[in-house]
């Protein structure tokens, strides 16, 4: 939805860097402004991808940053992008900061999963929900993205770009077959290996499969089948756990995909 974009826009307003060509604006763009600190998942140089979580070491600089005098005499701004990735130790470290924030300091947390945050963190924040973009706005922002991808993005430009990485639609078709109850065969096993080797294949599969399970839970709830709704919802949660563990511990993605398929077949 542009959560990080909005967070940095607010930071520019607070730090008088609205004009990208102004001195403050150029420092914000370059990531060198002394009163702005961004915390997010770090890059794992060995694996060549983002780490699966934000650690306490990542959060530790916030404490000293907020307790120093602002370099330009105004606000100090911390942006925690992807707060749902905070592990337990990082979340507790951030909570201590939120409990006793220093004056003229603001902490902006972005998250796609508010429920994944500690209740004590949520209770100390002022929530701001971002609405999905309209169909017309989606077309204006992403004129080259196919219509069927825009429809599945649910008003989120970032998700539309992500889904576009399934270039030939093979992953979406695979997920559709699984949700229809198709059992694994030799052809599907070959496709699983291909998906596991693709840079975003596993993440795309989990996203699409999770969406399908969530939709199944909603449909069951609407029809009063609470048992099936509860089962599908639990499968969504288990799929999310499987994804996090696989990415966090660099587990075999092909094996994880087979586990995800078996999980969905149990609904």
Tab-separated table of C-alpha atoms in Angstrom, residues 19-151:
chain	number	residue	atom	x	y	z
A	19	UNK	CA	12.085	19.290	-1.395
A	20	UNK	CA	14.403	16.468	-2.582
A	21	UNK	CA	16.872	19.098	-3.829
A	22	UNK	CA	17.124	20.893	-0.494
A	23	UNK	CA	20.111	20.094	1.760
A	24	UNK	CA	17.910	18.135	4.190
A	25	UNK	CA	16.088	16.437	1.323
A	26	UNK	CA	19.335	15.268	-0.268
A	27	UNK	CA	20.579	13.869	3.048
A	28	UNK	CA	17.336	11.943	3.567
A	29	UNK	CA	17.547	10.527	0.039
A	30	UNK	CA	21.162	9.511	0.598
A	31	UNK	CA	20.405	7.992	4.007
A	32	UNK	CA	22.846	10.326	5.741
A	33	UNK	CA	20.499	12.622	7.668
A	34	UNK	CA	21.653	12.696	11.282
A	35	UNK	CA	18.113	12.793	12.688
A	36	UNK	CA	16.660	9.880	10.719
A	37	UNK	CA	17.262	6.203	11.503
A	38	UNK	CA	15.743	3.301	9.569
A	39	UNK	CA	15.496	-0.192	11.036
A	40	UNK	CA	14.566	-3.096	8.776
A	41	UNK	CA	15.613	-6.625	7.927
A	42	UNK	CA	19.306	-6.680	7.113
A	43	UNK	CA	20.810	-8.351	4.061
A	44	UNK	CA	22.398	-11.743	4.612
A	45	UNK	CA	25.524	-11.340	2.506
A	46	UNK	CA	26.283	-15.063	2.439
A	47	UNK	CA	22.819	-16.033	1.211
A	48	UNK	CA	22.270	-12.946	-0.917
A	49	UNK	CA	18.813	-12.166	0.459
A	50	UNK	CA	17.068	-10.424	3.323
A	51	UNK	CA	17.227	-12.101	6.692
A	52	UNK	CA	14.061	-13.665	8.029
A	53	UNK	CA	13.846	-11.422	11.104
A	54	UNK	CA	14.858	-8.141	12.717
A	55	UNK	CA	17.146	-8.881	15.659
A	56	UNK	CA	17.928	-7.136	18.929
A	57	UNK	CA	21.274	-6.084	17.443
A	58	UNK	CA	19.386	-4.298	14.666
A	59	UNK	CA	17.241	-2.421	17.211
A	60	UNK	CA	20.052	-1.603	19.650
A	61	UNK	CA	21.162	1.636	17.854
A	62	UNK	CA	17.717	3.176	18.434
A	63	UNK	CA	18.373	3.694	22.148
A	64	UNK	CA	21.495	5.820	21.701
A	65	UNK	CA	20.065	7.570	18.624
A	66	UNK	CA	17.002	8.845	20.503
A	67	UNK	CA	18.928	9.962	23.550
A	68	UNK	CA	21.310	12.174	21.627
A	69	UNK	CA	20.389	15.772	20.887
A	70	UNK	CA	18.948	16.261	17.419
A	71	UNK	CA	21.751	17.309	15.090
A	72	UNK	CA	19.596	19.994	13.486
A	73	UNK	CA	17.685	21.058	16.569
A	74	UNK	CA	14.329	19.542	15.616
A	75	UNK	CA	12.777	16.092	15.608
A	76	UNK	CA	14.457	12.721	15.621
A	77	UNK	CA	12.672	10.089	13.524
A	78	UNK	CA	12.983	6.298	13.656
A	79	UNK	CA	11.331	4.167	10.970
A	80	UNK	CA	10.911	0.460	11.718
A	81	UNK	CA	9.955	-0.972	8.341
A	82	UNK	CA	8.354	-4.409	8.579
A	83	UNK	CA	7.783	-4.497	12.333
A	84	UNK	CA	6.153	-7.931	12.051
A	85	UNK	CA	9.673	-9.313	11.504
A	86	UNK	CA	10.877	-8.243	14.959
A	87	UNK	CA	11.941	-11.335	16.853
A	88	UNK	CA	11.079	-11.649	20.539
A	89	UNK	CA	14.276	-10.000	21.784
A	90	UNK	CA	14.060	-7.149	19.274
A	91	UNK	CA	10.398	-6.547	20.118
A	92	UNK	CA	11.158	-6.343	23.834
A	93	UNK	CA	14.061	-3.958	23.188
A	94	UNK	CA	11.781	-1.699	21.131
A	95	UNK	CA	9.057	-1.908	23.769
A	96	UNK	CA	11.373	-0.385	26.385
A	97	UNK	CA	11.903	2.575	24.060
A	98	UNK	CA	8.180	2.998	23.406
A	99	UNK	CA	7.428	2.909	27.131
A	100	UNK	CA	9.618	5.968	27.824
A	101	UNK	CA	10.047	7.904	24.596
A	102	UNK	CA	12.231	11.020	24.809
A	103	UNK	CA	10.759	14.408	23.825
A	104	UNK	CA	10.629	15.479	20.171
A	105	UNK	CA	11.137	11.940	18.944
A	106	UNK	CA	8.805	9.858	16.818
A	107	UNK	CA	8.929	6.146	16.014
A	108	UNK	CA	7.058	5.043	12.876
A	109	UNK	CA	6.335	1.321	12.576
A	110	UNK	CA	5.092	-0.184	9.320
A	111	UNK	CA	3.551	-3.649	9.236
A	112	UNK	CA	1.428	-5.844	7.026
A	113	UNK	CA	0.450	-7.990	10.024
A	114	UNK	CA	-0.490	-5.903	13.084
A	115	UNK	CA	-1.582	-9.071	14.866
A	116	UNK	CA	2.003	-10.332	14.744
A	117	UNK	CA	3.165	-7.491	17.010
A	118	UNK	CA	3.257	-7.765	20.783
A	119	UNK	CA	-0.025	-6.473	22.282
A	120	UNK	CA	2.064	-4.207	24.503
A	121	UNK	CA	3.662	-2.631	21.421
A	122	UNK	CA	0.300	-2.169	19.690
A	123	UNK	CA	-1.140	-0.533	22.799
A	124	UNK	CA	1.597	2.128	22.749
A	125	UNK	CA	1.124	3.024	19.090
A	126	UNK	CA	-1.449	5.112	17.276
A	127	UNK	CA	-2.662	2.947	14.372
A	128	UNK	CA	-3.128	4.360	10.888
A	129	UNK	CA	-4.667	1.908	8.436
A	130	UNK	CA	-3.969	2.502	4.751
A	131	UNK	CA	-6.815	1.842	2.329
A	132	UNK	CA	-6.352	-0.152	-0.885
A	133	UNK	CA	-5.977	1.854	-4.073
A	134	UNK	CA	-8.937	2.013	-6.429
A	135	UNK	CA	-8.873	0.109	-9.729
A	136	UNK	CA	-8.311	3.370	-11.627
A	137	UNK	CA	-5.380	4.323	-9.389
A	138	UNK	CA	-3.861	0.866	-9.762
A	139	UNK	CA	-4.004	1.166	-13.544
A	140	UNK	CA	-2.466	4.649	-13.370
A	141	UNK	CA	0.403	3.503	-11.133
A	142	UNK	CA	1.054	0.205	-12.944
A	143	UNK	CA	-0.135	0.602	-16.540
A	144	UNK	CA	1.940	-2.338	-17.826
A	145	UNK	CA	0.806	-4.941	-15.278
A	146	UNK	CA	-1.793	-7.423	-16.611
A	147	UNK	CA	-5.382	-7.021	-15.453
A	148	UNK	CA	-5.587	-10.432	-13.776
A	149	UNK	CA	-2.537	-9.568	-11.645
A	150	UNK	CA	-4.012	-6.210	-10.616
A	151	UNK	CA	-7.207	-7.957	-9.533
